[in-house]
Each structure stands twice: as C-alpha cells, then as structure tokens.
Amino acid sequence: MTKAKDMIKAKDPIKVKSGRNLILPLQDLHKDYLKDESRISGKAETISFPENETQVQDIVKILLKQKTPITVQGSRTGITGGAVPMGGHILNLSKMIKVTGLERDSDGQFSIRVQPGICLSELNEQIFSGRFNGEAFDKKKLKALEAFKKADRLFWPPDPSERSASIGGIAANNSRGICSLHYGPARLHIKGMRVVDTRGEIVSISRGQYIFSQGVCPLPGGRVIKLDPALFYGQSFDYFTEPYDLMDLYLGSEGMFGVITQLTLSLLPLPKERWGIVFFFEHQSCALDFILRIKPRQKRQRTGSETDIVAIEFMDHTTLDCIKDYKQVNTRVKQLPDIDKTLSAAVYVQIHGNGPQSVEALSEMLLETAIQCGGDPDNTWAFCSDIEMERPRIFLHAAAESVFWFIDKARLKDSRIITLGMDMGLENASLSKVLGMYQKDLLIHGLKAAIFGHSACEHLQINILPQNYQEFKKGRALIKEWTKKIDTQKASIVTAHGVGKINKDLFASIPLPNALKWIGSVKHQLDPDGLWNPDNMLDSCK
C-alpha cells in the first residue's frame, strides 16, 4: 500500500491535494476557454469546473499555496478580454448554475440566491415560471416559494442584450442593461454575496454591513482596507462618493479580489405592460433631436404604478448597415423586418407601466414627437407582448453581433486584428457634439465605426471596423487620441463593458482615474502577489 507521504510526492500532486479530479491539465478540448468575445487569446496550464463553493475553496487554496495565477471565468461573453487567461489556472464557473434559495423579507419583497454560473436566460425562465428545484430548500425557503408562486410576476432588472451572460459575470463587471436608464447598474439589485477571497477564505457580505468611512473599511475576519479618502472624489466609473459599500468593491472589480460563489438578487414586480418601439430617421440630426425631446429630465426609481420610459438606445447608420449585412447570414436576425436603405439612424424606446391606457398614451406621444422630428410612422416597429418583446432584444443584440461578425471576417485576412472600440460615458454633454467629433475624426482618418448605446445616459460604444491591419493600427491610435480629448472633459472612459485587458491601454497617456487608483490600492493590500485575474484592469497601468 502506498503511504500518504509518498503520494504527496507523486508526479501530479495537485489532484492528490484536492482529493478530487478537480484541477485538470489544459488540453486541446479546452482551447475555447483561452478566449472570449474580445477575440484575443491567452494561455493557461490548468483548468477546473467546480460545481459548488467547497470545491472552489479547495481549488483556490491549492493554487494560492503554489502561487499559481487564477483567472475566473463565467460565460466568456465579455468584450474586453477580462476572462482571457495569461498563464496559470482557469477557474471556470459554468457548472455552478443552481438556484440555492428564495427569501421574503418583512416588507414582502422577494430575493433569490443563485450560484454565479447561471446564465441570464435561465435565471429569467425560472423566475417567470416559478419552477425552481427546491430539493435543498429548508422549510423557510419552501414557505417563501409557495408565497412566490401566488404573487404577481417578478423580475431581476439588469438585462444585458446578451442573454447567455452569466450572473456572476454581470455582477463582476457591474454591467448595465438595456433598461439601465431607469433601473441603473447591476449593483443596485444585488443585496448580498458569498466570496472565496484572495486568501482562500469564504466570506459572506450583505449590503450595508461593511462601509468605508474616511477611507477605512472593516473586512470580514477583522482586517481592514485603508485608502486615501481623496480617492473617493472626482472621476470614477459610477461617480461614487462615500459612504461606499464593500460589496460595490467586488461588483465591478472584474474578479481581482476573489471569486463570487453566491449572489442574493433583489427582485421587483414585473410591469404588466412592457412595450418596445423602434423609430427610424433619414437624418442622424433628427434622431438626436428626438432623443433630446423625450429624455427624462431626472432619474427616479420605479414605484410599481408609474408609466416610464426605461430605455433609449441609439444606432448610427454604420450600425444599421452592419445589421443589414448580418441579417443575410443569421437566422434569428432574419425574422426582423427589413430596414429601408434611406434610413440613417434608429432610436429604440422601451416603456414600462401597469396600465395599458397610460402606456398607450405615452406611446402615442412618442410617435407624435418622432413625426415632429422627421420620423416616418410607416417606418416604425412596435412590440407589446412577452413574445414580441424578444424581437427588439434580437435587434439590439444584432448591433454587437454584427460588429463581431465583421471583425471575424477581417481576422480571416489577419489574425492580429481584434475588437477595437471604446466605451464612454459623458454626463451633461451634447450627444450631437460628441458624435460629431467621432464621425469627423473617422472621416479624416478614412475609417468607419459602428456607434450605438445608451444615448439618454450618454453611454456610447464606438466600434472601429478595420478592413486590414493597417487600418487597425490607425484605429488604435485614434482611440488613444479620443481618450485624451475625453479626459479633458471629465468623462468616464470606461462604463458598461469594463476595463479588462484591452481597455487598460486607454489610460497609458492620461492621469489614472481615481476609481482605478483606489482599486489599485485595494489590489496591493488584498492581492500583493497579483495572482487574481492577472493582467486585468491595472497590472500594466501606472
């Protein structure tokens, strides 16, 4: 019989120490896990697919002891390379897909506990149907489940157009969805989490439990984080100021401070009426005038009885052209109506409310305003049922999909070409002025780009579409030039899609934003060896 001490000296000690066949050598069958939607590719030596928190902790403790870098992955739908490994181990959470609990608080509000690997479409299906696997539910959870089934329909507001995105990935990037104009980013709808932290310890954090005060925040286990209080003021991704919650440090840190193993999501009543309308315009200036007229003057939280515009999305003429081309090869996009060739811009508006009359009245007002701005009612798409509302989502997601399709075609000629874009937020700025700057510079440099995004929030995504590597290099230089211009206007250079490995280069020629300075300070305190999601966000930044 082999002695335990001899087993520890075996050729593959990782598997022995884990007690399971959890950590696997990377093989050809794992090559897709070396990339995400950014089209960049990385490298790794090992990979694992844990199914529960205990397995995550077992794996992490082994890797930390060996000082092996860890890259955390979900569905790999990100476009900034955040899930692309640059050596070491891939911790893929795609098998952690369970709903682990359901709660109802004293106010009657429901929340749901999930593992991080569950994707948005599966989460929505279970919430809408009420069909949860309650085998592991205790009596309290089963009682909440019975009440849930009798209650009006509920939903989780964050709604990225990519339905295959994992909930853990949405949380780690603090993603914004289609309706973020009204519901805000993901962090506002997450009330608790469990994390295997940078030391391999399991910690449970609830909103309001750990708060920064004068730059100091207590941590589970008695430790503290200390930051320069001045870093909380000035430029940041979401313009946070103190009091700042420890949870929000994890929600947006792109996996640099540990791995989320459970999330508690706050649910809201699903509006009985959800309408989507796509308005098309022959001239971009008309579309921008329309956005200016209908944009809410102030943000407000839903009360459950109001009728509100919850989304205003813009697409420029290049985006529409890309969708038209992509429609020829994609069966899902083919189901959409044809887009008239004379149209140069589109504005998608989504309305939520509980009364059909008020929603219809608001829709009629929007149509009248669109006509006043030069829109054509015959070139307007309207959707107003659960089944129909999937079609505008397909339309919006086709904007990003068509860009990826274009890049993939360019990569067939030169594999050095990857996605080339920037994600910018500019509060209180003239949308027409910002777009004018982009489009003028693109014309001067002989480049084209698809521009679309959350126009009412001034969060736009600019995607340069190079035909060859020469244009790719010109595009990268132009993006850095834009970064300098935008920095002088106190804007957020990165908003909805994160920093990852691609966008951090944008900060090479400008002062590092305060948000990244304090994230860097936390990184130094919690992960001094730089083992967690290495080369993400800050490792190459000053």
Coordinates of C-alpha atoms in Angstrom, one line a residue:
M1 CA 0.0 0.0 0.0
T2 CA 1.3 3.4 -0.9
K3 CA 2.0 5.7 2.0
A4 CA 0.3 9.1 2.1
K5 CA 3.7 10.9 2.3
D6 CA 4.8 9.1 -0.9
M7 CA 1.5 10.1 -2.6
I8 CA 2.2 13.8 -1.9
K9 CA 5.5 13.4 -3.8
A10 CA 3.7 12.0 -6.8
K11 CA 4.1 13.5 -10.3
D12 CA 0.7 15.2 -10.1
P13 CA 0.3 16.5 -6.6
I14 CA -2.5 18.9 -7.4
K15 CA -5.1 16.1 -7.9
V16 CA -4.0 14.3 -4.7
K17 CA -4.2 17.5 -2.6
S18 CA -7.6 18.4 -3.9
G19 CA -9.0 15.0 -3.0
R20 CA -10.8 15.0 -6.4
N21 CA -10.1 15.2 -10.0
L22 CA -10.8 19.0 -9.9
I23 CA -7.7 20.6 -11.5
L24 CA -7.1 19.3 -15.0
P25 CA -4.2 19.8 -17.4
L26 CA -5.2 22.1 -20.2
Q27 CA -5.8 20.1 -23.4
D28 CA -6.9 20.8 -27.0
L29 CA -10.5 20.3 -26.0
H30 CA -10.2 23.3 -23.7
K31 CA -8.9 25.7 -26.3
D32 CA -12.1 27.8 -26.4
Y33 CA -11.5 28.7 -22.8
L34 CA -8.5 30.7 -23.8
K35 CA -10.6 33.4 -25.3
D36 CA -13.7 35.5 -25.0
E37 CA -15.7 37.8 -27.3
S38 CA -12.8 40.3 -27.5
R39 CA -11.1 37.9 -30.0
I40 CA -7.9 38.0 -28.0
S41 CA -6.5 34.6 -27.0
G42 CA -4.4 33.7 -23.9
K43 CA -2.7 30.7 -22.3
A44 CA -3.0 28.6 -19.3
E45 CA -1.6 25.4 -17.8
T46 CA -4.6 24.0 -15.9
I47 CA -8.4 24.4 -15.8
S48 CA -11.2 23.4 -13.4
F49 CA -15.0 23.3 -13.4
P50 CA -16.2 23.4 -9.8
E51 CA -19.8 22.7 -9.0
N52 CA -20.1 24.2 -5.6
E53 CA -18.4 26.6 -3.1
T54 CA -16.5 23.9 -1.3
Q55 CA -14.8 22.8 -4.5
V56 CA -14.0 26.4 -5.4
Q57 CA -12.3 26.8 -2.0
D58 CA -10.4 23.5 -2.3
I59 CA -9.1 24.5 -5.7
V60 CA -8.2 28.1 -4.7
K61 CA -6.3 27.0 -1.6
I62 CA -4.1 24.7 -3.6
L63 CA -3.4 27.3 -6.2
L64 CA -2.6 30.0 -3.7
K65 CA -0.2 27.8 -1.9
Q66 CA 1.6 27.2 -5.1
K67 CA 1.3 30.9 -6.1
T68 CA -0.4 29.9 -9.3
P69 CA -2.3 32.8 -11.1
I70 CA -6.1 32.4 -11.2
T71 CA -8.4 33.6 -14.0
V72 CA -12.1 33.4 -13.1
Q73 CA -14.5 32.8 -16.0
G74 CA -18.2 32.7 -16.5
S75 CA -19.8 32.5 -19.9
R76 CA -16.9 34.4 -21.6
T77 CA -19.3 36.9 -23.2
G78 CA -17.2 40.0 -22.3
I79 CA -15.6 42.1 -25.0
T80 CA -12.6 43.5 -23.1
G81 CA -10.6 40.2 -22.5
G82 CA -11.3 40.1 -18.8
A83 CA -11.9 36.3 -18.9
V84 CA -8.8 35.6 -21.1
P85 CA -6.1 33.8 -19.0
M86 CA -2.5 35.0 -19.3
G87 CA -1.0 31.9 -17.7
G88 CA -1.7 29.7 -14.7
H89 CA -5.1 28.3 -13.9
I90 CA -8.6 28.9 -15.4
L91 CA -11.4 28.7 -12.8
N92 CA -14.5 28.2 -14.9
L93 CA -17.8 28.6 -13.1
S94 CA -20.1 27.3 -15.9
K95 CA -21.2 24.3 -13.8
M96 CA -22.3 26.4 -10.8
I97 CA -25.8 27.0 -12.1
K98 CA -28.2 26.3 -9.2
V99 CA -30.8 28.5 -7.6
T100 CA -29.9 27.9 -3.9
G101 CA -32.6 29.8 -2.1
L102 CA -35.6 32.1 -2.1
E103 CA -36.4 34.7 0.6
R104 CA -39.1 37.1 1.5
D105 CA -38.4 40.0 3.9
S106 CA -40.7 41.7 6.4
D107 CA -41.9 44.1 3.7
G108 CA -42.9 41.3 1.4
Q109 CA -40.0 41.8 -1.0
F110 CA -38.6 38.7 -2.6
S111 CA -34.9 37.9 -3.3
I112 CA -33.3 34.9 -4.9
R113 CA -30.0 33.2 -4.2
V114 CA -28.1 31.8 -7.1
Q115 CA -24.7 30.3 -8.0
P116 CA -22.6 32.6 -10.3
G117 CA -22.6 30.4 -13.4
I118 CA -26.3 30.5 -14.1
C119 CA -27.0 32.5 -17.3
L120 CA -29.4 35.4 -17.6
S121 CA -31.9 33.5 -19.8
E122 CA -32.1 30.5 -17.5
L123 CA -32.5 32.8 -14.4
N124 CA -35.3 34.6 -16.1
E125 CA -37.0 31.4 -17.2
Q126 CA -37.0 30.1 -13.6
I127 CA -38.2 33.4 -12.2
F128 CA -41.0 33.8 -14.7
S129 CA -42.2 30.2 -14.5
G130 CA -41.6 29.8 -10.7
R131 CA -40.2 26.3 -11.3
F132 CA -37.2 26.1 -9.0
N133 CA -35.5 22.9 -7.9
G134 CA -36.3 23.1 -4.2
E135 CA -34.8 19.8 -3.2
A136 CA -32.2 21.6 -0.9
F137 CA -34.7 24.2 0.4
D138 CA -35.4 24.2 4.1
K139 CA -38.9 24.9 5.5
K140 CA -38.4 28.7 5.4
K141 CA -37.4 28.7 1.8
L142 CA -40.2 26.3 0.8
K143 CA -42.7 28.7 2.5
A144 CA -41.2 31.6 0.5
L145 CA -41.5 29.5 -2.6
E146 CA -45.2 28.9 -2.0
A147 CA -45.8 32.7 -1.5
F148 CA -43.7 33.4 -4.6
K149 CA -45.9 31.2 -6.8
K150 CA -49.0 33.1 -5.6
A151 CA -47.5 36.5 -6.0
D152 CA -47.6 38.7 -9.1
R153 CA -44.8 38.0 -11.6
L154 CA -41.4 39.3 -10.6
F155 CA -38.1 40.0 -12.4
W156 CA -34.5 41.0 -11.9
P157 CA -34.0 44.4 -13.7
P158 CA -30.4 44.0 -15.1
D159 CA -30.9 42.9 -18.7
P160 CA -27.9 42.9 -21.0
S161 CA -28.9 42.1 -24.5
E162 CA -26.5 39.1 -24.3
R163 CA -28.9 36.5 -22.7
S164 CA -26.1 33.9 -22.3
A165 CA -24.1 36.2 -20.0
S166 CA -23.6 34.6 -16.5
I167 CA -25.0 36.3 -13.4
G168 CA -21.5 36.2 -11.8
G169 CA -20.0 37.9 -14.9
I170 CA -22.7 40.6 -14.8
A171 CA -22.0 41.2 -11.1
A172 CA -18.2 41.2 -11.5
N173 CA -18.5 43.8 -14.2
N174 CA -21.4 45.7 -12.6
S175 CA -23.0 45.5 -16.0
R176 CA -25.6 47.9 -17.3
G177 CA -28.6 46.5 -19.2
I178 CA -30.9 47.8 -21.9
C179 CA -33.1 49.5 -19.2
S180 CA -30.3 50.9 -17.1
L181 CA -31.6 54.4 -17.8
H182 CA -34.3 53.7 -15.3
Y183 CA -33.1 50.7 -13.2
G184 CA -29.4 51.6 -13.0
P185 CA -26.4 49.2 -13.0
A186 CA -26.5 45.6 -11.6
R187 CA -25.1 46.6 -8.2
L188 CA -28.3 48.3 -7.2
H189 CA -30.1 44.9 -7.4
I190 CA -27.7 42.8 -5.5
K191 CA -28.2 42.7 -1.7
G192 CA -25.7 40.1 -0.7
M193 CA -22.9 37.7 -1.8
R194 CA -20.6 35.0 -0.7
V195 CA -17.0 35.1 -1.9
V196 CA -13.9 32.9 -1.7
D197 CA -11.5 35.8 -1.1
T198 CA -7.9 36.4 -2.0
R199 CA -6.7 34.2 0.9
G200 CA -9.0 31.3 0.1
E201 CA -11.4 32.1 2.9
I202 CA -15.2 32.1 2.5
V203 CA -16.8 35.4 3.4
S204 CA -20.4 36.5 3.4
I205 CA -21.2 40.1 2.8
S206 CA -24.5 41.9 2.9
R207 CA -25.2 45.4 1.7
G208 CA -24.7 47.9 4.5
Q209 CA -22.6 45.5 6.6
Y210 CA -19.2 46.9 5.8
I211 CA -18.9 50.6 4.9
F212 CA -15.9 52.8 4.1
S213 CA -15.5 55.8 6.5
Q214 CA -12.7 58.3 6.0
G215 CA -11.1 55.8 3.6
V216 CA -11.1 52.9 6.1
C217 CA -13.3 49.8 5.7
P218 CA -13.5 46.8 8.0
L219 CA -13.3 43.3 6.4
P220 CA -14.7 40.0 7.4
G221 CA -12.3 38.3 9.8
G222 CA -11.1 41.5 11.5
R223 CA -8.9 43.0 8.8
V224 CA -9.3 46.5 7.3
I225 CA -8.7 48.2 4.0
K226 CA -7.1 51.7 4.2
L227 CA -7.4 54.2 1.3
D228 CA -6.6 57.8 0.8
P229 CA -10.1 59.5 1.3
A230 CA -9.4 61.9 -1.5
L231 CA -9.6 59.0 -4.0
F232 CA -13.3 58.8 -3.4
Y233 CA -13.9 62.1 -5.1
G234 CA -13.6 63.1 -8.7
Q235 CA -13.7 60.9 -11.8
S236 CA -14.9 57.3 -11.4
F237 CA -16.9 54.7 -13.3
D238 CA -20.2 55.4 -11.5
Y239 CA -19.4 58.6 -9.7
F240 CA -19.3 57.0 -6.3
T241 CA -18.6 59.0 -3.2
E242 CA -18.6 57.9 0.4
P243 CA -20.4 56.2 2.1
Y244 CA -19.1 53.4 -0.1
D245 CA -20.1 49.8 0.4
L246 CA -17.6 47.0 0.5
M247 CA -19.9 45.0 -1.8
D248 CA -19.5 47.5 -4.5
L249 CA -15.8 46.9 -4.5
Y250 CA -16.4 43.4 -5.6
L251 CA -19.2 44.4 -8.0
G252 CA -17.1 45.9 -10.8
S253 CA -13.6 44.7 -9.9
E254 CA -13.6 42.0 -12.7
G255 CA -12.6 39.2 -10.4
M256 CA -9.4 40.8 -9.0
F257 CA -10.3 40.3 -5.3
G258 CA -11.6 36.7 -5.3
V259 CA -14.3 34.6 -6.8
I260 CA -18.0 35.2 -6.2
T261 CA -19.7 31.9 -5.2
Q262 CA -23.2 33.1 -4.5
L263 CA -25.3 36.1 -5.1
T264 CA -28.5 37.3 -3.5
L265 CA -30.6 39.2 -6.1
S266 CA -33.4 41.6 -5.3
L267 CA -36.5 41.1 -7.4
L268 CA -39.1 43.7 -8.4
P269 CA -42.7 43.4 -9.6
L270 CA -42.7 42.8 -13.3
P271 CA -44.6 45.7 -15.1
K272 CA -47.8 44.4 -16.5
E273 CA -47.2 46.4 -19.7
R274 CA -43.8 46.4 -21.5
W275 CA -43.7 48.0 -24.9
G276 CA -40.8 48.5 -27.2
I277 CA -40.8 50.9 -30.2
V278 CA -38.1 51.4 -32.8
F279 CA -38.1 54.8 -34.6
F280 CA -36.1 55.3 -37.7
F281 CA -34.9 58.6 -39.2
E282 CA -33.5 59.6 -42.5
H283 CA -31.0 62.0 -40.8
Q284 CA -29.0 61.5 -37.7
S285 CA -29.7 65.0 -36.5
C286 CA -33.4 64.2 -36.5
A287 CA -32.8 61.2 -34.3
L288 CA -30.7 63.2 -31.9
D289 CA -33.4 65.9 -31.7
F290 CA -35.9 63.2 -30.9
I291 CA -33.7 61.8 -28.1
L292 CA -33.3 65.3 -26.6
R293 CA -37.0 65.8 -26.5
I294 CA -38.0 62.5 -24.9
K295 CA -35.1 62.1 -22.5
P296 CA -36.3 62.1 -18.8
R297 CA -35.1 65.2 -17.1
Q298 CA -34.3 63.4 -13.9
K299 CA -33.8 59.8 -12.9
R300 CA -36.2 58.2 -10.5
Q301 CA -36.9 54.8 -9.0
R302 CA -40.0 52.9 -10.1
T303 CA -42.9 52.9 -7.6
G304 CA -44.7 50.0 -9.4
S305 CA -47.5 52.2 -10.5
E306 CA -45.9 54.7 -12.8
T307 CA -45.5 54.6 -16.5
D308 CA -42.0 55.4 -17.6
I309 CA -39.5 55.4 -20.4
V310 CA -36.9 52.9 -19.2
A311 CA -34.6 52.7 -22.2
I312 CA -33.5 55.0 -25.1
E313 CA -31.0 53.3 -27.3
F314 CA -29.3 54.9 -30.4
M315 CA -27.8 53.3 -33.5
D316 CA -26.0 55.2 -36.2
H317 CA -26.1 54.5 -40.0
T318 CA -23.0 52.2 -39.9
T319 CA -24.6 50.1 -37.2
L320 CA -27.7 49.7 -39.3
D321 CA -25.6 48.8 -42.4
C322 CA -23.8 46.1 -40.4
I323 CA -27.2 44.7 -39.2
K324 CA -28.5 44.6 -42.8
D325 CA -25.4 42.6 -43.9
Y326 CA -25.5 40.4 -40.9
K327 CA -29.2 39.6 -41.5
Q328 CA -28.2 37.8 -44.6
V329 CA -26.3 35.1 -42.6
N330 CA -28.1 34.9 -39.3
T331 CA -31.5 33.2 -39.0
R332 CA -32.6 34.9 -35.8
V333 CA -32.0 38.4 -37.3
K334 CA -33.7 37.4 -40.5
Q335 CA -37.0 37.4 -38.7
L336 CA -36.8 41.1 -38.2
P337 CA -38.5 43.5 -40.8
D338 CA -36.2 44.9 -43.5
I339 CA -34.7 48.3 -42.8
D340 CA -35.2 50.9 -45.5
K341 CA -32.0 51.9 -47.2
T342 CA -32.8 55.6 -47.0
L343 CA -32.7 55.5 -43.1
S344 CA -29.6 56.6 -41.4
A345 CA -30.3 56.3 -37.6
A346 CA -32.6 54.4 -35.2
V347 CA -33.8 55.1 -31.7
Y348 CA -35.2 52.2 -29.6
V349 CA -37.5 53.2 -26.7
Q350 CA -38.9 50.8 -24.1
I351 CA -41.8 51.7 -21.9
H352 CA -42.8 50.0 -18.6
G353 CA -46.1 50.5 -16.8
N354 CA -49.1 48.7 -15.2
G355 CA -51.9 50.3 -17.1
P356 CA -52.5 49.8 -20.9
Q357 CA -54.1 53.1 -21.3
S358 CA -51.2 55.1 -19.8
V359 CA -48.7 53.1 -21.8
E360 CA -50.7 53.6 -25.0
A361 CA -50.9 57.4 -24.3
L362 CA -47.2 57.6 -23.8
S363 CA -46.6 55.6 -27.0
E364 CA -48.8 58.0 -28.9
M365 CA -46.9 61.0 -27.5
L366 CA -43.6 59.4 -28.6
L367 CA -44.9 58.7 -32.1
E368 CA -46.2 62.3 -32.4
T369 CA -42.8 63.6 -31.2
A370 CA -41.0 61.4 -33.7
I371 CA -43.1 62.7 -36.6
Q372 CA -42.3 66.3 -35.5
C373 CA -38.6 65.4 -35.6
G374 CA -38.9 64.0 -39.1
G375 CA -39.7 60.3 -38.3
D376 CA -42.0 58.3 -40.5
P377 CA -44.8 56.3 -38.8
D378 CA -44.6 53.7 -41.7
N379 CA -41.0 53.1 -40.8
T380 CA -41.7 52.4 -37.1
W381 CA -41.7 49.0 -35.3
A382 CA -43.8 48.4 -32.3
F383 CA -43.8 45.4 -29.9
C384 CA -46.1 44.9 -26.9
S385 CA -46.3 41.3 -25.7
D386 CA -43.9 38.9 -24.0
I387 CA -43.3 37.0 -27.2
E388 CA -43.0 40.1 -29.3
M389 CA -40.6 41.8 -26.8
E390 CA -37.9 39.2 -27.7
R391 CA -37.7 40.8 -31.2
P392 CA -36.3 44.2 -30.2
R393 CA -33.8 42.4 -28.0
I394 CA -32.7 40.5 -31.1
F395 CA -32.4 43.8 -32.9
L396 CA -30.3 45.5 -30.2
H397 CA -28.1 42.5 -29.7
A398 CA -27.6 42.3 -33.5
A399 CA -25.6 45.6 -33.2
A400 CA -22.9 43.9 -31.2
E401 CA -23.1 40.6 -33.0
S402 CA -22.7 42.2 -36.4
V403 CA -19.6 44.0 -35.2
F404 CA -18.1 40.7 -34.0
W405 CA -19.0 39.2 -37.4
F406 CA -17.3 42.0 -39.2
I407 CA -14.1 41.6 -37.1
D408 CA -14.1 37.8 -37.6
K409 CA -14.1 38.4 -41.4
A410 CA -11.2 40.8 -41.0
R411 CA -9.4 38.3 -38.8
L412 CA -9.5 35.7 -41.6
K413 CA -7.1 38.0 -43.5
D414 CA -5.0 39.0 -40.5
S415 CA -5.3 37.3 -37.1
R416 CA -3.7 40.3 -35.4
I417 CA -7.0 42.2 -35.7
I418 CA -9.2 42.1 -32.6
T419 CA -12.2 44.1 -31.4
L420 CA -11.3 47.7 -31.5
G421 CA -13.6 50.0 -29.5
M422 CA -14.2 52.2 -26.5
D423 CA -17.0 52.5 -24.1
M424 CA -17.5 56.1 -23.0
G425 CA -19.8 58.0 -20.6
L426 CA -20.1 61.8 -20.8
E427 CA -22.5 63.3 -18.4
N428 CA -24.3 66.5 -19.3
A429 CA -22.7 66.6 -22.7
S430 CA -24.2 67.4 -26.1
L431 CA -24.8 64.0 -27.8
S432 CA -24.6 65.6 -31.2
K433 CA -21.3 67.3 -30.4
V434 CA -19.8 64.0 -29.2
L435 CA -21.0 62.1 -32.2
G436 CA -19.8 64.9 -34.4
M437 CA -16.3 64.6 -33.0
Y438 CA -16.2 60.9 -33.6
Q439 CA -17.6 60.9 -37.1
K440 CA -15.4 63.9 -38.2
D441 CA -12.2 62.2 -37.0
L442 CA -13.2 58.9 -38.6
L443 CA -13.8 60.6 -41.9
I444 CA -10.4 62.3 -41.7
H445 CA -8.6 59.0 -41.0
G446 CA -10.5 57.1 -43.6
L447 CA -12.1 54.7 -41.1
K448 CA -15.6 53.6 -40.3
A449 CA -17.2 52.7 -37.0
A450 CA -20.5 51.4 -35.6
I451 CA -21.7 53.7 -32.8
F452 CA -24.6 52.7 -30.6
G453 CA -25.6 52.5 -26.9
H454 CA -27.5 54.1 -24.0
S455 CA -28.0 57.5 -25.5
A456 CA -30.0 59.0 -22.7
C457 CA -27.3 58.1 -20.2
E458 CA -24.6 59.4 -22.6
H459 CA -23.0 55.9 -22.5
L460 CA -22.0 55.1 -26.1
Q461 CA -19.9 52.3 -27.5
I462 CA -17.7 53.1 -30.5
N463 CA -16.6 50.1 -32.5
I464 CA -14.0 50.8 -35.2
L465 CA -14.3 48.4 -38.2
P466 CA -10.9 47.9 -39.8
Q467 CA -10.6 46.3 -43.2
N468 CA -7.0 45.4 -42.7
Y469 CA -4.1 45.6 -40.1
Q470 CA -3.0 49.0 -41.3
E471 CA -6.5 50.4 -40.6
F472 CA -6.4 48.5 -37.2
K473 CA -3.3 50.4 -36.2
K474 CA -4.8 53.7 -37.3
G475 CA -7.9 52.9 -35.3
R476 CA -5.9 52.1 -32.1
A477 CA -4.0 55.4 -32.5
L478 CA -7.3 57.3 -33.0
I479 CA -8.9 55.7 -29.9
K480 CA -5.9 56.9 -27.8
E481 CA -6.3 60.4 -29.3
W482 CA -10.0 60.3 -28.3
T483 CA -9.1 59.2 -24.8
K484 CA -7.1 62.4 -24.3
K485 CA -9.9 64.6 -25.6
I486 CA -12.5 62.9 -23.4
D487 CA -10.3 63.1 -20.3
T488 CA -10.2 66.8 -20.6
Q489 CA -14.0 66.8 -20.3
K490 CA -14.0 64.8 -17.1
A491 CA -15.7 61.9 -18.7
S492 CA -15.8 58.2 -17.8
I493 CA -13.7 56.4 -20.5
V494 CA -14.9 53.0 -19.4
T495 CA -18.6 52.5 -18.4
A496 CA -20.7 49.4 -19.2
H497 CA -18.2 46.9 -20.5
G498 CA -15.3 47.3 -18.1
V499 CA -11.6 47.6 -18.4
G500 CA -10.3 44.1 -18.8
K501 CA -7.0 43.6 -20.7
I502 CA -7.9 45.7 -23.7
N503 CA -9.2 49.0 -22.4
K504 CA -6.5 49.5 -19.8
D505 CA -4.2 50.7 -22.6
L506 CA -6.5 53.7 -22.9
F507 CA -5.0 55.0 -19.6
A508 CA -1.4 55.0 -20.9
S509 CA -1.4 58.6 -21.9
I510 CA -3.7 60.2 -19.3
P511 CA -3.7 60.5 -15.5
L512 CA -5.2 57.4 -13.9
P513 CA -8.8 57.9 -12.8
N514 CA -9.4 58.0 -9.0
A515 CA -11.6 54.9 -9.4
L516 CA -8.6 52.9 -10.7
K517 CA -6.2 54.4 -8.2
W518 CA -8.2 53.1 -5.2
I519 CA -8.9 49.8 -6.9
G520 CA -5.1 49.5 -7.4
S521 CA -4.5 50.4 -3.7
V522 CA -7.0 47.6 -2.7
K523 CA -5.3 45.2 -5.1
H524 CA -2.0 45.9 -3.4
Q525 CA -3.4 45.3 0.0
L526 CA -5.5 42.2 -0.7
D527 CA -3.5 40.5 -3.5
P528 CA 0.1 41.7 -3.2
D529 CA 1.3 38.7 -5.4
G530 CA -1.1 39.7 -8.2
L531 CA -2.5 36.1 -8.5
W532 CA -6.1 37.0 -9.1
N533 CA -7.1 37.7 -12.7
P534 CA -3.6 38.9 -13.6
D535 CA -3.1 41.5 -16.3
N536 CA -6.7 42.7 -15.8
M537 CA -7.5 46.4 -15.4
L538 CA -4.5 47.6 -13.6
D539 CA -1.4 45.4 -13.9
S540 CA 0.1 47.3 -16.8
C541 CA -1.3 50.7 -15.6
K542 CA 0.7 53.3 -13.7

